[in-house]
Short mmCIF file of C-alpha atoms in Angstrom, two decimals:
data_model
loop_
_atom_site.label_atom_id
_atom_site.label_comp_id
_atom_site.label_asym_id
_atom_site.label_seq_id
_atom_site.Cartn_x
_atom_site.Cartn_y
_atom_site.Cartn_z
CA MET A 1 -0.75 -2.88 22.25
CA SER A 2 -2.38 -6.12 21.09
CA ALA A 3 -6.17 -6.03 20.53
CA LYS A 4 -8.28 -6.50 23.51
CA CYS A 5 -11.49 -7.29 21.81
CA GLU A 6 -12.40 -10.52 20.13
CA PRO A 7 -13.45 -10.33 16.42
CA THR A 8 -17.11 -10.22 15.70
CA THR A 9 -18.85 -12.74 13.53
CA SER A 10 -18.35 -10.51 10.44
CA ASP A 11 -14.77 -10.28 11.16
CA ARG A 12 -14.21 -13.96 11.26
CA VAL A 13 -12.29 -15.21 8.19
CA PRO A 14 -13.74 -18.08 6.22
CA MET A 15 -11.25 -20.82 5.58
CA SER A 16 -11.11 -20.15 1.81
CA ALA A 17 -10.64 -16.44 2.45
CA THR A 18 -7.85 -17.13 4.69
CA HIS A 19 -6.27 -19.36 2.10
CA SER A 20 -6.66 -16.81 -0.64
CA LEU A 21 -4.69 -14.22 1.31
CA ASP A 22 -1.93 -16.72 2.17
CA SER A 23 -3.65 -17.79 5.43
CA SER A 24 -1.86 -18.33 8.81
CA VAL A 25 -3.67 -21.62 9.00
CA THR A 26 -1.42 -22.82 6.25
CA HIS A 27 -0.69 -26.17 4.90
CA VAL A 28 2.52 -28.06 4.50
CA GLN A 29 2.77 -29.63 1.16
CA GLY A 30 2.20 -33.35 1.30
CA ALA A 31 -0.15 -35.40 3.50
CA GLU A 32 0.39 -33.59 6.77
CA LYS A 33 -2.20 -31.04 7.90
CA ALA A 34 -1.34 -28.03 10.14
CA THR A 35 -3.04 -27.80 13.32
CA PRO A 36 -4.08 -24.48 14.51
CA VAL A 37 -2.26 -23.40 17.63
CA ASN A 38 -3.04 -19.66 17.84
CA SER A 39 -6.16 -19.51 19.95
CA GLY A 40 -6.38 -15.79 19.44
CA SER A 41 -6.83 -16.01 15.62
CA PRO A 42 -10.18 -15.79 13.88
CA GLN A 43 -12.07 -18.98 14.09
CA ILE A 44 -14.45 -20.76 11.67
CA SER A 45 -18.07 -21.21 12.73
CA LEU A 46 -19.29 -24.61 11.30
CA GLY A 47 -22.90 -24.11 12.12
CA ASN A 48 -25.27 -26.96 13.37
CA GLY A 49 -24.80 -30.72 12.91
CA GLU A 50 -22.20 -33.17 13.65
CA PRO A 51 -18.73 -31.44 14.01
CA GLU A 52 -16.82 -34.38 12.45
CA VAL A 53 -18.92 -34.46 9.44
CA LEU A 54 -18.93 -30.76 8.86
CA GLU A 55 -15.24 -30.55 9.36
CA GLU A 56 -14.81 -33.29 6.76
CA LYS A 57 -16.96 -31.45 4.34
CA GLN A 58 -15.08 -28.16 5.04
CA GLU A 59 -11.77 -29.85 4.28
CA THR A 60 -13.13 -31.37 1.12
CA LEU A 61 -14.24 -27.92 -0.16
CA GLU A 62 -10.87 -26.38 0.79
CA ASN A 63 -9.00 -29.12 -1.24
CA ASP A 64 -11.40 -28.72 -4.11
CA TRP A 65 -10.81 -24.94 -4.11
CA GLU A 66 -7.05 -25.23 -3.81
CA ASN A 67 -6.97 -27.06 -7.08
CA ASP A 68 -9.67 -25.08 -8.83
CA PRO A 69 -8.60 -23.17 -11.97
CA GLU A 70 -10.68 -20.24 -10.95
CA ASN A 71 -8.57 -19.81 -7.86
CA ALA A 72 -6.29 -16.82 -8.60
CA ARG A 73 -3.41 -18.60 -7.17
CA ASN A 74 -3.75 -21.29 -9.92
CA TRP A 75 -3.97 -18.75 -12.83
CA SER A 76 -1.30 -19.01 -15.42
CA PRO A 77 1.83 -16.78 -14.91
CA ARG A 78 0.85 -14.73 -17.97
CA ARG A 79 -2.66 -13.98 -16.43
CA LYS A 80 -1.24 -13.32 -12.95
CA TRP A 81 1.37 -10.84 -14.18
CA THR A 82 -1.13 -9.16 -16.47
CA ALA A 83 -3.24 -8.56 -13.34
CA VAL A 84 -0.25 -7.27 -11.46
CA CYS A 85 0.65 -4.88 -14.33
CA ILE A 86 -2.79 -3.48 -14.45
CA VAL A 87 -3.11 -3.06 -10.59
CA SER A 88 0.33 -1.35 -10.74
CA ALA A 89 -0.76 0.93 -13.46
CA TYR A 90 -3.84 1.97 -11.50
CA THR A 91 -1.53 2.55 -8.45
CA PHE A 92 0.78 4.64 -10.65
CA VAL A 93 -1.92 6.99 -11.94
CA SER A 94 -3.37 8.39 -8.70
CA PRO A 95 -0.02 9.47 -7.10
CA LEU A 96 0.85 10.99 -10.46
CA ALA A 97 -2.14 13.12 -10.11
CA SER A 98 -1.15 14.21 -6.59
CA SER A 99 1.99 16.00 -7.77
CA MET A 100 1.76 16.86 -11.41
CA MET A 101 0.31 20.15 -10.82
CA ALA A 102 3.06 21.22 -8.35
CA PRO A 103 5.31 23.13 -11.01
CA GLY A 104 2.12 25.09 -12.13
CA ILE A 105 1.05 26.16 -8.78
CA PRO A 106 2.13 29.91 -9.55
CA GLU A 107 -0.09 29.65 -12.68
CA VAL A 108 -3.05 28.33 -10.63
CA ALA A 109 -2.65 31.25 -8.23
CA LEU A 110 -2.59 33.70 -11.18
CA LYS A 111 -5.61 32.07 -12.93
CA TYR A 112 -7.84 32.11 -9.84
CA GLY A 113 -6.45 35.15 -8.30
CA ILE A 114 -5.33 33.44 -5.20
CA THR A 115 -3.01 35.56 -2.87
CA ASN A 116 -3.22 33.62 0.44
CA PRO A 117 -0.25 31.22 0.56
CA THR A 118 -2.12 28.71 2.68
CA ILE A 119 -4.94 28.39 0.10
CA ILE A 120 -2.30 28.19 -2.69
CA ALA A 121 -0.65 25.19 -0.88
CA LEU A 122 -4.03 23.73 -0.14
CA THR A 123 -4.80 23.33 -3.87
CA LEU A 124 -1.93 20.79 -3.93
CA SER A 125 -2.02 19.13 -0.52
CA ILE A 126 -5.88 18.65 -0.23
CA PHE A 127 -5.33 15.62 -2.48
CA LEU A 128 -3.29 13.88 0.21
CA LEU A 129 -5.87 14.44 2.82
CA SER A 130 -8.66 12.64 1.05
CA PHE A 131 -6.04 10.08 -0.23
CA ALA A 132 -5.67 9.24 3.47
CA ILE A 133 -9.32 8.99 4.19
CA GLY A 134 -10.31 6.97 1.11
CA PRO A 135 -8.70 3.58 2.02
CA LEU A 136 -10.61 3.45 5.21
CA ILE A 137 -13.92 3.04 3.23
CA LEU A 138 -12.64 1.53 -0.01
CA ALA A 139 -10.39 -1.32 1.57
CA PRO A 140 -13.33 -2.83 3.61
CA LEU A 141 -15.65 -2.59 0.69
CA SER A 142 -13.23 -4.49 -1.45
CA GLU A 143 -13.32 -7.26 1.12
CA MET A 144 -17.01 -7.29 1.14
CA TYR A 145 -17.80 -7.00 -2.49
CA GLY A 146 -14.58 -7.76 -4.32
CA ARG A 147 -11.45 -5.82 -5.18
CA THR A 148 -11.56 -5.51 -9.05
CA TRP A 149 -14.52 -3.24 -9.43
CA VAL A 150 -13.35 -0.99 -6.72
CA LEU A 151 -10.24 -0.52 -8.73
CA HIS A 152 -12.07 0.05 -11.98
CA ILE A 153 -14.77 2.51 -10.61
CA GLY A 154 -12.08 4.38 -8.60
CA ASN A 155 -9.96 4.98 -11.70
CA LEU A 156 -13.01 6.03 -13.78
CA PHE A 157 -14.03 8.54 -11.11
CA THR A 158 -10.43 9.90 -10.82
CA MET A 159 -10.54 10.53 -14.67
CA ALA A 160 -13.90 12.44 -14.20
CA PHE A 161 -12.62 14.49 -11.25
CA SER A 162 -9.36 15.29 -13.09
CA LEU A 163 -11.51 16.87 -15.96
CA GLY A 164 -13.41 18.68 -13.24
CA CYS A 165 -10.12 20.23 -12.02
CA ALA A 166 -9.17 21.14 -15.58
CA PHE A 167 -12.46 23.17 -16.10
CA ALA A 168 -13.13 24.23 -12.47
CA PRO A 169 -14.67 27.90 -12.60
CA ASN A 170 -13.27 29.02 -9.26
CA THR A 171 -10.92 28.10 -6.43
CA GLY A 172 -13.57 26.34 -4.33
CA ALA A 173 -14.51 24.09 -7.28
CA LEU A 174 -10.82 23.28 -7.95
CA ILE A 175 -10.10 22.37 -4.28
CA GLY A 176 -13.35 20.29 -4.21
CA PHE A 177 -12.37 18.33 -7.31
CA ARG A 178 -8.93 17.80 -5.93
CA PHE A 179 -10.32 16.42 -2.77
CA LEU A 180 -12.61 14.03 -4.60
CA SER A 181 -9.87 13.02 -7.02
CA GLY A 182 -7.74 12.06 -4.14
CA PHE A 183 -10.50 10.07 -2.57
CA SER A 184 -11.20 7.97 -5.66
CA GLY A 185 -7.51 7.84 -6.50
CA SER A 186 -6.92 5.99 -3.25
CA ALA A 187 -8.69 2.83 -4.38
CA PRO A 188 -5.53 0.95 -5.66
CA ILE A 189 -3.68 1.94 -2.50
CA ALA A 190 -6.69 0.53 -0.51
CA CYS A 191 -6.96 -2.82 -2.21
CA GLY A 192 -3.98 -3.37 -4.63
CA GLY A 193 -1.85 -4.92 -1.95
CA GLY A 194 -4.64 -7.40 -1.23
CA SER A 195 -4.90 -8.28 -4.92
CA VAL A 196 -1.21 -9.13 -5.03
CA GLY A 197 -1.64 -11.29 -1.92
CA ASP A 198 -4.59 -13.03 -3.76
CA LEU A 199 -2.38 -13.94 -6.72
CA PHE A 200 0.82 -15.13 -5.08
CA ALA A 201 2.02 -17.06 -2.13
CA ALA A 202 4.20 -15.29 0.27
CA LYS A 203 7.40 -17.04 -1.04
CA ASP A 204 6.68 -15.78 -4.54
CA ARG A 205 5.22 -12.43 -3.73
CA ALA A 206 8.23 -10.05 -3.44
CA SER A 207 8.68 -9.14 -7.06
CA ALA A 208 4.93 -8.57 -7.64
CA MET A 209 4.75 -6.46 -4.47
CA GLY A 210 7.85 -4.50 -5.71
CA LEU A 211 6.21 -3.51 -8.89
CA PHE A 212 2.88 -2.59 -7.06
CA SER A 213 4.76 -0.50 -4.47
CA LEU A 214 6.56 1.40 -7.11
CA GLY A 215 3.57 3.43 -8.17
CA PRO A 216 2.89 5.41 -4.91
CA LEU A 217 6.63 6.35 -4.95
CA ILE A 218 7.47 6.99 -8.56
CA GLY A 219 4.26 8.63 -9.46
CA PRO A 220 5.08 11.80 -7.39
CA VAL A 221 8.52 11.80 -8.97
CA VAL A 222 7.38 11.53 -12.62
CA GLY A 223 4.59 13.99 -11.98
CA PRO A 224 6.58 17.20 -11.44
CA VAL A 225 9.03 16.27 -14.25
CA ALA A 226 6.19 16.05 -16.81
CA GLY A 227 3.98 18.69 -15.11
CA GLY A 228 6.71 21.32 -15.25
CA PHE A 229 7.15 21.20 -18.97
CA ILE A 230 3.34 20.73 -19.71
CA ALA A 231 2.43 23.79 -17.57
CA GLN A 232 5.38 25.87 -19.10
CA THR A 233 4.23 25.08 -22.65
CA VAL A 234 0.49 24.59 -22.96
CA GLY A 235 -0.85 25.61 -19.53
CA ILE A 236 -2.00 24.21 -16.33
CA ARG A 237 -5.33 22.97 -17.63
CA TRP A 238 -3.57 20.43 -19.86
CA VAL A 239 -1.83 18.96 -16.77
CA PHE A 240 -5.27 17.73 -15.49
CA ILE A 241 -6.49 16.70 -19.06
CA ILE A 242 -3.43 14.54 -19.50
CA ILE A 243 -4.08 12.88 -16.07
CA ALA A 244 -7.63 12.14 -17.32
CA ILE A 245 -6.43 10.72 -20.61
CA THR A 246 -3.91 8.49 -18.69
CA CYS A 247 -6.78 7.25 -16.51
CA GLY A 248 -8.82 6.43 -19.65
CA VAL A 249 -6.04 4.52 -21.29
CA VAL A 250 -5.41 2.42 -18.23
CA SER A 251 -9.09 1.68 -17.90
CA LEU A 252 -9.26 0.80 -21.61
CA PHE A 253 -6.93 -2.15 -20.86
CA GLY A 254 -7.94 -2.77 -17.28
CA ILE A 255 -11.67 -3.32 -17.39
CA PRO A 256 -11.55 -6.07 -20.02
CA LEU A 257 -8.36 -7.85 -18.72
CA LEU A 258 -8.44 -7.58 -14.86
CA LYS A 259 -10.83 -10.13 -13.22
CA GLU A 260 -11.79 -10.68 -9.68
CA THR A 261 -9.05 -12.13 -7.43
CA TYR A 262 -10.57 -12.35 -4.03
CA ALA A 263 -11.28 -15.96 -3.37
CA PRO A 264 -14.49 -15.75 -1.22
CA ILE A 265 -16.12 -13.46 -3.91
CA ILE A 266 -15.14 -15.77 -6.65
CA GLN A 267 -16.52 -18.82 -4.76
CA LEU A 268 -19.72 -16.98 -4.05
CA ARG A 269 -20.18 -15.96 -7.66
CA LEU A 270 -19.53 -19.61 -8.75
CA ALA A 271 -21.98 -20.80 -6.27
CA LYS A 272 -24.81 -18.43 -7.52
CA LYS A 273 -24.13 -19.74 -11.11
CA SER A 274 -24.36 -23.26 -10.12
CA GLY A 275 -27.39 -22.81 -7.86
CA ASN A 276 -25.58 -23.89 -4.74
CA LEU A 277 -25.69 -20.49 -2.94
CA GLU A 278 -26.96 -22.02 0.30
CA LYS A 279 -24.13 -24.55 0.36
CA ALA A 280 -21.51 -21.84 -0.31
CA LEU A 281 -22.99 -19.55 2.47
CA LYS A 282 -22.70 -22.43 4.91
CA SER A 283 -19.15 -22.91 3.92
CA HIS A 284 -18.43 -19.17 4.27
CA PRO A 285 -19.90 -17.78 7.53
CA HIS A 286 -18.27 -14.50 6.56
CA PHE A 287 -21.08 -13.91 4.24
CA GLN A 288 -23.84 -15.17 6.40
CA GLU A 289 -25.06 -12.43 8.75
CA GLU A 290 -28.31 -11.80 10.56
CA ARG A 291 -27.53 -8.14 11.25
CA SER A 292 -28.25 -5.23 8.98
CA LYS A 293 -26.00 -4.43 6.03
CA LEU A 294 -25.36 -0.98 7.68
CA HIS A 295 -23.98 -2.70 10.79
CA ILE A 296 -21.78 -5.02 8.74
CA LEU A 297 -20.57 -2.09 6.74
CA TRP A 298 -19.65 -0.26 9.93
CA LEU A 299 -17.73 -3.11 11.26
CA ASN A 300 -15.80 -3.34 8.01
CA LEU A 301 -15.17 0.41 7.91
CA ALA A 302 -13.80 0.50 11.38
CA ARG A 303 -11.40 -2.51 10.74
CA PRO A 304 -8.44 -0.46 9.38
CA ILE A 305 -8.46 1.79 12.40
CA THR A 306 -8.89 -1.16 14.72
CA ILE A 307 -5.84 -2.80 13.17
CA LEU A 308 -3.78 0.18 13.16
CA PHE A 309 -4.33 1.12 16.92
CA ASN A 310 -4.77 -2.47 18.23
CA SER A 311 -1.73 -4.06 16.79
CA PHE A 312 1.80 -2.89 17.76
CA ILE A 313 3.17 -4.56 14.55
CA CYS A 314 0.94 -2.56 12.26
CA PHE A 315 1.36 0.66 14.28
CA ILE A 316 5.13 0.70 14.39
CA LEU A 317 5.69 -0.47 10.80
CA SER A 318 3.17 2.07 9.56
CA LEU A 319 4.70 4.83 11.70
CA TYR A 320 8.10 4.11 10.03
CA ALA A 321 6.80 4.03 6.53
CA ALA A 322 4.74 7.15 7.29
CA PHE A 323 7.82 8.98 8.59
CA MET A 324 9.70 8.23 5.40
CA TYR A 325 6.75 9.22 3.34
CA GLY A 326 6.64 12.49 5.20
CA ILE A 327 10.31 13.23 4.45
CA PHE A 328 9.72 12.28 0.86
CA TYR A 329 6.84 14.86 0.44
CA LEU A 330 8.87 17.42 2.36
CA MET A 331 11.64 17.00 -0.22
CA PHE A 332 9.04 17.12 -2.97
CA ALA A 333 7.53 20.32 -1.58
CA THR A 334 10.98 22.11 -0.98
CA PHE A 335 12.96 20.95 -4.05
CA ALA A 336 11.53 23.52 -6.56
CA ALA A 337 12.28 26.56 -4.40
CA PHE A 338 15.74 25.19 -3.30
CA PHE A 339 17.08 24.30 -6.73
CA LYS A 340 15.73 27.53 -8.23
CA THR A 341 17.16 29.73 -5.42
CA THR A 342 20.48 27.93 -5.12
CA TYR A 343 21.29 26.72 -8.72
CA GLY A 344 19.03 28.86 -10.79
CA PHE A 345 16.90 25.96 -12.17
CA ALA A 346 14.00 27.18 -14.29
CA PRO A 347 10.57 25.64 -13.59
CA GLY A 348 10.68 22.99 -16.41
CA VAL A 349 14.42 21.98 -15.69
CA GLY A 350 13.75 22.13 -11.93
CA GLY A 351 11.37 19.13 -12.24
CA LEU A 352 14.38 17.04 -13.26
CA ALA A 353 15.78 17.46 -9.82
CA TYR A 354 13.23 14.79 -8.79
CA LEU A 355 14.81 12.19 -11.09
CA GLY A 356 17.41 11.34 -8.20
CA LEU A 357 14.53 9.99 -6.06
CA GLY A 358 13.12 8.15 -9.14
CA VAL A 359 16.52 6.54 -9.97
CA GLY A 360 16.75 5.35 -6.33
CA PHE A 361 13.23 3.85 -6.40
CA PHE A 362 13.89 1.97 -9.58
CA LEU A 363 17.20 0.51 -8.34
CA ALA A 364 15.57 -0.53 -5.17
CA THR A 365 12.85 -2.23 -7.17
CA ILE A 366 15.17 -4.17 -9.29
CA PHE A 367 17.81 -5.04 -6.79
CA GLY A 368 16.02 -4.62 -3.50
CA ALA A 369 13.01 -6.93 -4.44
CA LYS A 370 15.37 -9.64 -5.72
CA PHE A 371 17.55 -9.35 -2.63
CA ALA A 372 14.44 -9.58 -0.35
CA ASP A 373 13.03 -12.48 -2.32
CA GLN A 374 16.29 -14.41 -2.22
CA LEU A 375 16.88 -13.69 1.44
CA TYR A 376 13.37 -14.68 2.42
CA LYS A 377 13.68 -18.05 0.69
CA HIS A 378 17.22 -18.69 2.00
CA LEU A 379 16.06 -18.17 5.67
CA GLY A 380 13.13 -20.41 5.01
CA GLN A 381 15.36 -23.13 3.68
CA LYS A 382 17.64 -22.79 6.76
CA ASN A 383 14.47 -23.10 8.95
CA GLY A 384 13.69 -26.47 7.52
CA GLY A 385 11.68 -25.11 4.69
CA VAL A 386 9.29 -23.10 6.90
CA SER A 387 8.94 -19.49 6.24
CA THR A 388 7.64 -16.86 8.61
CA PRO A 389 6.70 -13.16 8.24
CA GLU A 390 9.79 -12.27 10.41
CA MET A 391 11.95 -13.48 7.65
CA ARG A 392 10.97 -10.20 5.83
CA ILE A 393 12.71 -8.12 8.53
CA PRO A 394 16.38 -8.57 7.46
CA ALA A 395 15.64 -6.89 4.13
CA LEU A 396 13.82 -4.10 5.98
CA PHE A 397 16.95 -3.78 8.35
CA PHE A 398 19.28 -3.56 5.36
CA GLY A 399 17.28 -0.69 3.73
CA SER A 400 17.02 1.16 6.98
CA PHE A 401 20.71 2.00 6.83
CA PHE A 402 20.38 3.81 3.52
CA VAL A 403 17.57 6.09 4.78
CA PRO A 404 19.62 8.23 7.21
CA ILE A 405 22.73 8.10 4.99
CA GLY A 406 20.73 9.67 2.06
CA ILE A 407 19.11 12.27 4.33
CA PHE A 408 22.46 13.40 5.85
CA TRP A 409 24.04 13.41 2.41
CA TYR A 410 21.28 15.54 0.92
CA GLY A 411 21.02 17.98 3.80
CA TRP A 412 24.69 18.81 4.26
CA SER A 413 25.52 18.92 0.57
CA ALA A 414 22.61 21.36 0.14
CA GLN A 415 23.79 23.34 3.19
CA ALA A 416 27.32 23.63 1.73
CA LYS A 417 25.90 24.51 -1.75
CA LEU A 418 27.99 21.96 -3.41
CA HIS A 419 27.49 20.97 -7.16
CA TRP A 420 23.92 20.38 -7.95
CA ILE A 421 24.41 16.69 -8.58
CA MET A 422 25.44 16.05 -4.86
CA PRO A 423 22.04 16.79 -3.19
CA ILE A 424 20.43 14.85 -6.01
CA ILE A 425 22.69 11.87 -5.38
CA GLY A 426 21.73 12.16 -1.63
CA SER A 427 18.04 12.18 -2.47
CA GLY A 428 18.68 9.03 -4.68
CA ILE A 429 20.29 7.21 -1.72
CA PHE A 430 17.34 8.18 0.45
CA GLY A 431 14.94 6.94 -2.40
CA PHE A 432 16.81 3.67 -2.50
CA GLY A 433 16.52 3.12 1.27
CA MET A 434 12.94 4.22 1.33
CA MET A 435 11.76 1.73 -1.34
CA THR A 436 13.94 -1.07 0.12
CA THR A 437 12.23 -0.62 3.38
CA PHE A 438 8.73 0.16 2.05
CA LEU A 439 8.69 -3.33 0.19
CA PRO A 440 9.19 -5.64 3.21
CA ILE A 441 6.80 -3.56 5.33
CA GLN A 442 4.14 -4.13 2.68
CA LEU A 443 4.85 -7.83 2.51
CA TYR A 444 5.00 -8.25 6.27
CA LEU A 445 1.53 -6.65 6.68
CA VAL A 446 0.07 -8.78 3.85
CA ASP A 447 1.58 -11.89 5.32
CA THR A 448 0.52 -11.16 8.83
CA PHE A 449 -2.94 -9.86 8.87
CA ALA A 450 -6.12 -11.82 7.96
CA PHE A 451 -7.58 -8.80 6.33
CA ALA A 452 -4.63 -7.73 4.18
CA ALA A 453 -6.21 -4.90 2.37
CA SER A 454 -7.39 -3.26 5.59
CA ALA A 455 -3.92 -3.61 7.20
CA THR A 456 -2.24 -1.96 4.08
CA SER A 457 -4.91 0.73 4.14
CA ALA A 458 -4.24 1.50 7.73
CA ALA A 459 -0.57 2.07 6.70
CA ALA A 460 -1.64 4.12 3.71
CA LEU A 461 -3.73 6.33 6.08
CA PHE A 462 -0.76 6.99 8.37
CA ARG A 463 1.49 7.60 5.29
CA SER A 464 -0.82 10.11 3.60
CA LEU A 465 -1.46 12.11 6.84
CA LEU A 466 2.22 12.53 7.43
CA GLY A 467 2.84 13.28 3.80
CA PHE A 468 0.08 15.96 4.08
CA ALA A 469 1.56 17.30 7.45
CA PHE A 470 5.33 17.41 6.93
CA PRO A 471 5.42 20.17 4.19
CA LEU A 472 3.33 22.37 6.49
CA PHE A 473 6.07 22.73 9.09
CA GLY A 474 9.18 21.50 7.11
CA GLN A 475 10.05 24.95 5.59
CA GLN A 476 9.82 26.63 9.07
CA MET A 477 12.11 23.93 10.45
CA PHE A 478 14.70 24.48 7.65
CA ASN A 479 14.54 28.22 8.09
CA LYS A 480 15.46 27.80 11.89
CA LEU A 481 17.84 24.94 11.75
CA GLY A 482 19.21 25.10 8.10
CA LEU A 483 19.11 22.28 5.59
CA GLY A 484 21.98 20.57 7.35
CA GLY A 485 20.65 20.76 10.88
CA GLY A 486 16.99 20.06 9.81
CA ASN A 487 17.90 16.92 7.89
CA SER A 488 20.23 15.81 10.64
CA LEU A 489 17.21 15.96 13.03
CA LEU A 490 15.17 13.84 10.45
CA GLY A 491 18.21 11.42 9.96
CA GLY A 492 18.44 10.83 13.73
CA LEU A 493 14.66 10.00 13.94
CA ALA A 494 15.15 7.75 10.96
CA ILE A 495 17.81 5.82 12.85
CA LEU A 496 15.68 5.66 15.99
CA LEU A 497 12.69 4.28 14.13
CA GLY A 498 14.54 2.19 11.57
CA ILE A 499 17.26 0.28 13.57
CA PRO A 500 16.00 -0.86 16.98
CA PHE A 501 12.33 -1.59 16.16
CA PRO A 502 13.03 -4.05 13.29
CA ILE A 503 15.51 -5.93 15.50
CA TYR A 504 12.80 -6.08 18.26
CA LEU A 505 10.21 -7.23 15.57
CA TYR A 506 12.56 -9.96 14.19
CA TYR A 507 12.93 -11.55 17.68
CA ARG A 508 9.45 -10.74 19.08
CA GLY A 509 7.16 -10.68 16.11
CA GLU A 510 5.88 -14.16 16.33
CA ALA A 511 4.86 -13.61 19.98
CA LEU A 512 3.13 -10.48 19.21
CA ARG A 513 1.23 -11.99 16.39
CA ALA A 514 0.20 -14.98 18.51
CA ALA A 515 -1.28 -12.70 21.16
CA ASN A 516 -3.38 -10.69 18.59
CA PRO A 517 -6.69 -11.91 17.35
CA LEU A 518 -6.50 -9.64 14.28
CA THR A 519 -3.59 -11.70 12.66
CA ARG A 520 -3.83 -14.83 10.70
CA GLY A 521 -2.62 -17.23 13.50
CA SER A 522 0.55 -17.01 11.55
CA THR A 523 2.73 -18.71 14.21
CA LEU A 524 1.96 -21.75 12.08
CA PRO A 525 4.31 -22.75 9.23
CA GLN A 526 3.47 -20.76 6.09
CA HIS A 527 5.17 -22.59 3.25
CA LYS A 528 7.53 -25.23 2.16
CA SER A 529 10.16 -23.47 0.24
#
């Protein structure tokens, strides 16, 4: 399923851009210089003139940038982790908004006089639909104009649209504001992974990516816990107001502290200040286009879809992540009714049932990220100090075992109506496996694709669509097969997707990357450990 079309001029990655995203055309520390061997990877157009002279100038510019303090890779650890924490905070807020209203859905129905169950469900799930669409537009924009202000503006709009939800006069307005909130809230999902890739080399990236990846998973868990008590005590309107306040607090710290991380944008801005814009444009053909801005925008907007459907690697990893995300939202959608009917949990207390997933996510972030990082470095050292994206796969394989175990445990303990802690433990095991697999999938995509934000956005699109779809048919499946049988079906599919494909990718991933012009030419050595 490798891409059949060659990249257009606007898709070609400038050498500095490639470096900023942990390029495939990487360097081995010391005097040696890597020689590109992947003929399918994006190439650099050096323009007119003597090739030797231009190549020498290009190399000099690259070496200067590699040691430039403005390069995000050269920031101090404190500044880097401040940026990661802000991006992670942005990434936490929007998924929080996706689920916080769930325990208050009956109050929403009563307030607006909604009797149609589909419309009631739509007030909640419409967020995920726009959450899937948003990255297709926002991720390419972040690679054209910089990541940071996409994050800032997206968060501010989420704050405004949340207030719109709080004071919506009718059902249509509420659904409209929820849709817009999901669109703007997708900004950190669209380009946050690219920001982490800008800041850290692949060998140092696991912990930062773990913190970033926690937001999309822990937000929907914390949301119902808080939302249940808020809706029960002060009303559903305050759920949206508190989301808006949270967005405002994050922006209060984020806007002054988070600076641009994307290398080509930083270099272009520096060139404008120094009056060397023409020289910078010659060094970065990515920004030098004769075609219209609209055409360039279209090429960039189409890139996530192109990557998703023209790369087997991106498709299969995104499919597996999306499948787990669909199960996660299916649990999320059915927990409240299940624990109320089976164990008599009240709405506020019922939100605490989601804590099993949250504990699993936290444990995976603490231990899974550390394990993945150590394993990646160990495999690199065994390979003569050379690390490749495929060295992320063993951690993915490890986490894949916990996913079906958690699903089976949850389903059959719920079917047997054992003590309420048993299905919660099962959901926690699933959460641990989900997060442990989610992290290496994100890292592999960032390591592999030249346009990291577009690749992660393609995966986010797939995830959100399945998260939107699974709850629509899940209850009918459980009604027909039972909780045990329905979850056994899901567990079997998790084994099918999570066991053979990672093994195949571990052995064949390098060849698949070499054959695909959308990757970074990452058959080259990436790092000296």
